[in-house]
PDB file of C-alpha atoms in Angstrom:
ATOM      1  CA  MET Q 658      -0.075   0.081   0.256  1.00 59.00           C
ATOM      2  CA  SER Q 659       1.281   3.447  -0.918  1.00 63.00           C
ATOM      3  CA  ALA Q 660       2.273   5.724   1.651  1.00 53.00           C
ATOM      4  CA  SER Q 661      -0.593   8.615   0.516  1.00 53.00           C
ATOM      5  CA  LYS Q 662      -2.862   5.372   0.862  1.00 46.00           C
ATOM      6  CA  ARG Q 663      -1.756   4.567   4.286  1.00 47.00           C
ATOM      7  CA  ILE Q 664      -2.463   8.808   4.934  1.00 44.00           C
ATOM      8  CA  THR Q 665      -5.692   8.123   3.742  1.00 42.00           C
ATOM      9  CA  ALA Q 666      -6.694   4.617   5.564  1.00 45.00           C
ATOM     10  CA  THR Q 667      -5.678   6.393   8.987  1.00 41.00           C
ATOM     11  CA  ILE Q 668      -7.525   9.686   8.569  1.00 41.00           C
ATOM     12  CA  VAL Q 669     -10.242   7.828   7.911  1.00 39.00           C
ATOM     13  CA  LEU Q 670     -10.441   5.575  11.298  1.00 37.00           C
ATOM     14  CA  LEU Q 671      -9.686   8.472  13.303  1.00 37.00           C
ATOM     15  CA  LEU Q 672     -12.620  10.225  11.805  1.00 39.00           C
ATOM     16  CA  ALA Q 673     -14.880   7.294  12.279  1.00 39.00           C
ATOM     17  CA  PHE Q 674     -13.328   6.562  16.030  1.00 38.00           C
ATOM     18  CA  GLN Q 675     -14.185  10.766  16.873  1.00 39.00           C
ATOM     19  CA  ALA Q 676     -17.580  10.073  15.613  1.00 39.00           C
ATOM     20  CA  TRP Q 677     -18.409   6.948  17.275  1.00 38.00           C
ATOM     21  CA  ALA Q 678     -17.210   7.852  20.818  1.00 41.00           C
ATOM     22  CA  PRO Q 679     -18.817   9.767  23.094  1.00 45.00           C
ATOM     23  CA  ALA Q 680     -18.450  13.337  23.698  1.00 46.00           C
ATOM     24  CA  GLN Q 681     -15.542  14.744  26.190  1.00 57.00           C
ATOM     25  CA  ALA Q 682     -16.455  13.723  29.194  1.00 76.00           C
ATOM     26  CA  ALA Q 683     -17.574  16.566  32.475  1.00 89.00           C
ATOM     27  CA  SER Q 684     -17.134  16.915  36.041  1.00 93.00           C
ATOM     28  CA  LEU Q 685     -19.749  17.810  38.309  1.00 94.00           C
ATOM     29  CA  GLN Q 686     -19.695  21.261  40.803  1.00 94.00           C
ATOM     30  CA  ILE Q 687     -22.183  21.111  43.378  1.00 94.00           C
ATOM     31  CA  TRP Q 688     -23.541  24.772  45.199  1.00 92.00           C
ATOM     32  CA  ASN Q 689     -22.448  24.286  48.794  1.00 90.00           C
ATOM     33  CA  GLY Q 690     -24.248  27.467  50.005  1.00 89.00           C
ATOM     34  CA  PHE Q 691     -21.694  30.571  49.024  1.00 92.00           C
ATOM     35  CA  ALA Q 692     -20.342  29.590  45.484  1.00 93.00           C
ATOM     36  CA  TRP Q 693     -19.569  26.574  42.788  1.00 93.00           C
ATOM     37  CA  THR Q 694     -17.402  23.785  44.453  1.00 96.00           C
ATOM     38  CA  ASP Q 695     -15.828  20.501  42.923  1.00 96.00           C
ATOM     39  CA  THR Q 696     -15.456  18.647  46.092  1.00 97.00           C
ATOM     40  CA  GLY Q 697     -19.043  18.059  48.253  1.00 96.00           C
ATOM     41  CA  TYR Q 698     -22.027  15.174  48.675  1.00 96.00           C
ATOM     42  CA  VAL Q 699     -25.068  15.471  46.921  1.00 96.00           C
ATOM     43  CA  ARG Q 700     -28.453  12.534  47.751  1.00 98.00           C
ATOM     44  CA  PHE Q 701     -31.096  12.376  44.618  1.00 97.00           C
ATOM     45  CA  ARG Q 702     -34.166  11.160  46.497  1.00 97.00           C
ATOM     46  CA  GLY Q 703     -36.900  10.002  43.716  1.00 97.00           C
ATOM     47  CA  PRO Q 704     -40.012   7.211  43.644  1.00 97.00           C
ATOM     48  CA  VAL Q 705     -38.188   4.404  41.540  1.00 96.00           C
ATOM     49  CA  GLN Q 706     -39.918   0.802  40.059  1.00 94.00           C
ATOM     50  CA  PHE Q 707     -37.566  -1.917  41.379  1.00 91.00           C
ATOM     51  CA  SER Q 708     -38.448  -5.603  39.258  1.00 91.00           C
ATOM     52  CA  TYR Q 709     -37.530  -8.919  39.382  1.00 91.00           C
ATOM     53  CA  VAL Q 710     -38.681 -11.629  36.358  1.00 87.00           C
ATOM     54  CA  ARG Q 711     -42.838 -11.026  37.100  1.00 84.00           C
ATOM     55  CA  TRP Q 712     -42.442  -9.447  40.354  1.00 87.00           C
ATOM     56  CA  THR Q 713     -42.962  -5.274  40.610  1.00 89.00           C
ATOM     57  CA  LEU Q 714     -42.264  -2.954  43.525  1.00 88.00           C
ATOM     58  CA  PRO Q 715     -42.828   0.615  43.748  1.00 93.00           C
ATOM     59  CA  CYS Q 716     -39.878   1.981  46.028  1.00 94.00           C
ATOM     60  CA  ASP Q 717     -38.255   5.138  47.884  1.00 97.00           C
ATOM     61  CA  MET Q 718     -34.821   5.417  46.769  1.00 97.00           C
ATOM     62  CA  VAL Q 719     -31.844   7.851  47.691  1.00 98.00           C
ATOM     63  CA  VAL Q 720     -28.160   7.445  46.246  1.00 98.00           C
ATOM     64  CA  SER Q 721     -25.954   9.163  48.348  1.00 98.00           C
ATOM     65  CA  VAL Q 722     -22.781  10.738  45.713  1.00 98.00           C
ATOM     66  CA  THR Q 723     -19.217  11.481  46.541  1.00 98.00           C
ATOM     67  CA  VAL Q 724     -17.708  14.215  44.715  1.00 97.00           C
ATOM     68  CA  LEU Q 725     -14.734  14.783  44.303  1.00 97.00           C
ATOM     69  CA  ASN Q 726     -12.237  17.402  42.308  1.00 97.00           C
ATOM     70  CA  GLY Q 727     -15.317  17.415  40.289  1.00 96.00           C
ATOM     71  CA  THR Q 728     -15.568  13.271  39.364  1.00 97.00           C
ATOM     72  CA  PRO Q 729     -18.745  11.603  41.245  1.00 97.00           C
ATOM     73  CA  SER Q 730     -19.135   8.488  41.902  1.00 98.00           C
ATOM     74  CA  VAL Q 731     -21.876   6.757  44.183  1.00 98.00           C
ATOM     75  CA  THR Q 732     -20.697   6.075  47.805  1.00 98.00           C
ATOM     76  CA  GLY Q 733     -24.359   4.952  48.845  1.00 97.00           C
ATOM     77  CA  ALA Q 734     -27.888   3.495  47.634  1.00 97.00           C
ATOM     78  CA  SER Q 735     -30.766   2.488  49.681  1.00 96.00           C
ATOM     79  CA  PHE Q 736     -34.514   1.564  49.575  1.00 95.00           C
ATOM     80  CA  SER Q 737     -37.467   1.672  51.351  1.00 95.00           C
ATOM     81  CA  GLY Q 738     -41.181   1.322  51.554  1.00 90.00           C
ATOM     82  CA  SER Q 739     -42.447  -2.442  51.918  1.00 81.00           C
ATOM     83  CA  THR Q 740     -40.216  -5.064  53.459  1.00 78.00           C
ATOM     84  CA  GLY Q 741     -39.387  -5.913  49.656  1.00 81.00           C
ATOM     85  CA  CYS Q 742     -37.717  -2.315  49.089  1.00 89.00           C
ATOM     86  CA  ALA Q 743     -36.197  -2.262  52.398  1.00 91.00           C
ATOM     87  CA  SER Q 744     -33.961  -5.721  51.931  1.00 91.00           C
ATOM     88  CA  THR Q 745     -32.285  -4.436  49.172  1.00 92.00           C
ATOM     89  CA  ALA Q 746     -29.158  -3.211  49.235  1.00 94.00           C
ATOM     90  CA  ALA Q 747     -26.341  -1.629  46.964  1.00 96.00           C
ATOM     91  CA  GLN Q 748     -23.030  -4.109  46.716  1.00 95.00           C
ATOM     92  CA  ALA Q 749     -19.256  -3.559  45.229  1.00 94.00           C
ATOM     93  CA  LEU Q 750     -19.431   0.401  45.604  1.00 96.00           C
ATOM     94  CA  SER Q 751     -18.335   2.910  45.332  1.00 96.00           C
ATOM     95  CA  TRP Q 752     -19.792   2.883  41.609  1.00 97.00           C
ATOM     96  CA  PRO Q 753     -17.631   5.351  39.670  1.00 97.00           C
ATOM     97  CA  ILE Q 754     -19.934   7.776  37.126  1.00 97.00           C
ATOM     98  CA  ALA Q 755     -18.758   9.311  33.796  1.00 97.00           C
ATOM     99  CA  ILE Q 756     -20.236  12.267  32.697  1.00 96.00           C
ATOM    100  CA  TRP Q 757     -20.788  13.430  29.068  1.00 93.00           C
ATOM    101  CA  PRO Q 758     -23.200  15.928  27.201  1.00 92.00           C
ATOM    102  CA  SER Q 759     -26.293  14.300  25.751  1.00 90.00           C
ATOM    103  CA  PRO Q 760     -27.636  14.974  22.192  1.00 84.00           C
ATOM    104  CA  GLY Q 761     -31.030  17.075  21.949  1.00 77.00           C
ATOM    105  CA  SER Q 762     -33.129  17.861  25.406  1.00 76.00           C
ATOM    106  CA  THR Q 763     -35.025  14.663  25.191  1.00 80.00           C
ATOM    107  CA  VAL Q 764     -34.527  11.420  27.299  1.00 87.00           C
ATOM    108  CA  PRO Q 765     -34.678   7.758  25.856  1.00 88.00           C
ATOM    109  CA  VAL Q 766     -36.509   7.099  29.535  1.00 91.00           C
ATOM    110  CA  VAL Q 767     -40.622   6.597  28.325  1.00 87.00           C
ATOM    111  CA  GLY Q 768     -42.660   8.232  30.706  1.00 87.00           C
ATOM    112  CA  ALA Q 769     -39.790  10.721  32.144  1.00 88.00           C
ATOM    113  CA  PRO Q 770     -40.507  14.112  32.322  1.00 86.00           C
ATOM    114  CA  THR Q 771     -39.577  16.952  30.403  1.00 81.00           C
ATOM    115  CA  PRO Q 772     -35.783  17.397  31.297  1.00 83.00           C
ATOM    116  CA  ASN Q 773     -34.174  21.509  31.417  1.00 81.00           C
ATOM    117  CA  PRO Q 774     -31.415  21.639  29.231  1.00 84.00           C
ATOM    118  CA  PRO Q 775     -28.467  20.937  28.718  1.00 87.00           C
ATOM    119  CA  VAL Q 776     -29.192  17.559  29.644  1.00 92.00           C
ATOM    120  CA  TYR Q 777     -26.698  15.026  30.347  1.00 94.00           C
ATOM    121  CA  THR Q 778     -25.697  11.419  30.662  1.00 95.00           C
ATOM    122  CA  LEU Q 779     -24.551  10.141  33.216  1.00 95.00           C
ATOM    123  CA  GLU Q 780     -23.029   6.035  32.998  1.00 97.00           C
ATOM    124  CA  LEU Q 781     -23.017   4.765  36.366  1.00 97.00           C
ATOM    125  CA  LEU Q 782     -20.519   1.778  36.285  1.00 97.00           C
ATOM    126  CA  ASP Q 783     -19.896  -1.530  38.532  1.00 97.00           C
ATOM    127  CA  VAL Q 784     -23.768  -1.668  39.820  1.00 97.00           C
ATOM    128  CA  ARG Q 785     -24.873  -4.587  41.424  1.00 97.00           C
ATOM    129  CA  PHE Q 786     -27.574  -5.298  44.349  1.00 95.00           C
ATOM    130  CA  ALA Q 787     -28.859  -7.648  46.742  1.00 94.00           C
ATOM    131  CA  VAL Q 788     -32.743  -8.331  47.206  1.00 90.00           C
ATOM    132  CA  GLY Q 789     -33.185 -10.014  50.564  1.00 87.00           C
ATOM    133  CA  ALA Q 790     -36.901 -11.836  51.900  1.00 80.00           C
ATOM    134  CA  PRO Q 791     -38.114 -13.777  49.811  1.00 78.00           C
ATOM    135  CA  LEU Q 792     -36.601 -13.335  46.809  1.00 83.00           C
ATOM    136  CA  ASN Q 793     -32.993 -13.698  48.215  1.00 89.00           C
ATOM    137  CA  VAL Q 794     -31.204 -12.695  44.097  1.00 92.00           C
ATOM    138  CA  PHE Q 795     -28.577 -10.158  42.752  1.00 95.00           C
ATOM    139  CA  CYS Q 796     -28.720  -7.301  39.975  1.00 95.00           C
ATOM    140  CA  PRO Q 797     -27.408  -8.381  37.809  1.00 96.00           C
ATOM    141  CA  SER Q 798     -25.726 -11.856  39.691  1.00 95.00           C
ATOM    142  CA  ALA Q 799     -23.532 -12.813  42.623  1.00 94.00           C
ATOM    143  CA  THR Q 800     -20.207 -11.660  40.987  1.00 94.00           C
ATOM    144  CA  GLY Q 801     -21.128  -9.763  38.231  1.00 95.00           C
ATOM    145  CA  THR Q 802     -21.901  -5.706  37.981  1.00 96.00           C
ATOM    146  CA  HIS Q 803     -23.847  -3.851  35.171  1.00 96.00           C
ATOM    147  CA  ASP Q 804     -23.536  -0.071  34.509  1.00 97.00           C
ATOM    148  CA  ILE Q 805     -26.888   2.141  34.473  1.00 97.00           C
ATOM    149  CA  THR Q 806     -27.455   4.639  32.577  1.00 96.00           C
ATOM    150  CA  ALA Q 807     -28.984   7.758  33.622  1.00 96.00           C
ATOM    151  CA  TYR Q 808     -29.800  11.903  32.583  1.00 95.00           C
ATOM    152  CA  LEU Q 809     -28.960  14.362  34.424  1.00 94.00           C
ATOM    153  CA  ASP Q 810     -30.506  17.934  33.601  1.00 90.00           C
ATOM    154  CA  SER Q 811     -28.256  20.764  34.894  1.00 78.00           C
ATOM    155  CA  THR Q 812     -29.791  23.940  34.382  1.00 65.00           C
ATOM    156  CA  ASN Q 813     -26.494  25.313  36.132  1.00 59.00           C
ATOM    157  CA  PHE Q 814     -28.425  27.761  38.060  1.00 64.00           C
ATOM    158  CA  VAL Q 815     -29.117  27.800  42.447  1.00 64.00           C
ATOM    159  CA  GLY Q 816     -32.511  27.044  43.222  1.00 67.00           C
ATOM    160  CA  SER Q 817     -33.282  24.284  40.954  1.00 73.00           C
ATOM    161  CA  ASN Q 818     -33.328  20.287  41.679  1.00 84.00           C
ATOM    162  CA  ASN Q 819     -31.572  18.562  38.908  1.00 92.00           C
ATOM    163  CA  LYS Q 820     -33.532  15.433  38.186  1.00 93.00           C
ATOM    164  CA  LEU Q 821     -32.035  12.599  37.747  1.00 95.00           C
ATOM    165  CA  VAL Q 822     -33.803   9.829  35.420  1.00 96.00           C
ATOM    166  CA  PHE Q 823     -32.968   6.542  34.446  1.00 96.00           C
ATOM    167  CA  ASP Q 824     -34.826   3.033  33.131  1.00 96.00           C
ATOM    168  CA  SER Q 825     -31.751   0.004  32.872  1.00 96.00           C
ATOM    169  CA  ALA Q 826     -31.966  -4.017  32.858  1.00 95.00           C
ATOM    170  CA  LEU Q 827     -29.676  -5.275  35.617  1.00 95.00           C
ATOM    171  CA  GLY Q 828     -29.655  -9.458  34.363  1.00 94.00           C
ATOM    172  CA  PRO Q 829     -33.123 -10.672  35.117  1.00 93.00           C
ATOM    173  CA  CYS Q 830     -34.322  -7.425  37.437  1.00 94.00           C
ATOM    174  CA  ARG Q 831     -34.878  -3.249  36.422  1.00 95.00           C
ATOM    175  CA  LEU Q 832     -34.453  -0.464  37.697  1.00 96.00           C
ATOM    176  CA  ARG Q 833     -36.238   2.687  36.880  1.00 96.00           C
ATOM    177  CA  THR Q 834     -37.667   5.772  38.078  1.00 96.00           C
ATOM    178  CA  GLN Q 835     -41.507   6.096  38.586  1.00 94.00           C
ATOM    179  CA  THR Q 836     -43.050   6.891  35.380  1.00 92.00           C
ATOM    180  CA  PHE Q 837     -44.034  11.088  35.419  1.00 92.00           C
ATOM    181  CA  SER Q 838     -41.263  11.382  38.593  1.00 94.00           C
ATOM    182  CA  ALA Q 839     -37.415  11.704  39.212  1.00 94.00           C
ATOM    183  CA  LEU Q 840     -35.148  11.439  41.411  1.00 96.00           C
ATOM    184  CA  GLU Q 841     -34.381  14.819  43.135  1.00 94.00           C
ATOM    185  CA  ALA Q 842     -30.887  16.538  44.018  1.00 95.00           C
ATOM    186  CA  ASP Q 843     -31.300  18.098  47.411  1.00 94.00           C
ATOM    187  CA  VAL Q 844     -28.684  20.641  46.401  1.00 93.00           C
ATOM    188  CA  PRO Q 845     -28.198  22.413  43.113  1.00 92.00           C
ATOM    189  CA  LEU Q 846     -26.066  20.735  40.751  1.00 91.00           C
ATOM    190  CA  ARG Q 847     -24.016  21.544  37.700  1.00 90.00           C
ATOM    191  CA  VAL Q 848     -21.690  20.390  35.042  1.00 92.00           C
ATOM    192  CA  ILE Q 849     -18.769  22.048  33.603  1.00 90.00           C
TER     193      ILE Q 849
END
């Protein structure tokens, strides 16, 4: 192959990879009451549906996120409501979070509330739950993990609760925000 053909082939591959690769990762900032900071703590709270095979249970979920130098990770997740919800526990913590801008201003979660643009994609990595009695199962499995793709609105101003929505299969389980609902942040957030 001639040098010009190799260069052309390399350029085509680089352009294809650039189009395929997600946009550059972003970082998260938290309003501490006085200023935006890249280190802090936020909780998302709201109604979810947790399903296993044909068993579906509405639960309330709290997701605790720690942000260190702009990099977020899930450091806790808990469920409340019925006995089945309360017996579900997060495992393999902490779960890293990757963030990047979402194309458009809508989210691909059926029944999700309309987000305030801009919208960001959050990939919660290496997620696993243990579901206690009466099911006694692991989601996705006893040793495996799975990622959850979620969507966050980031209005960049104080006085607005950011909303997080998701719908994800975890092996035989499924976890999603309830229809027309979202998990809301307890402090304002912005993505930069």
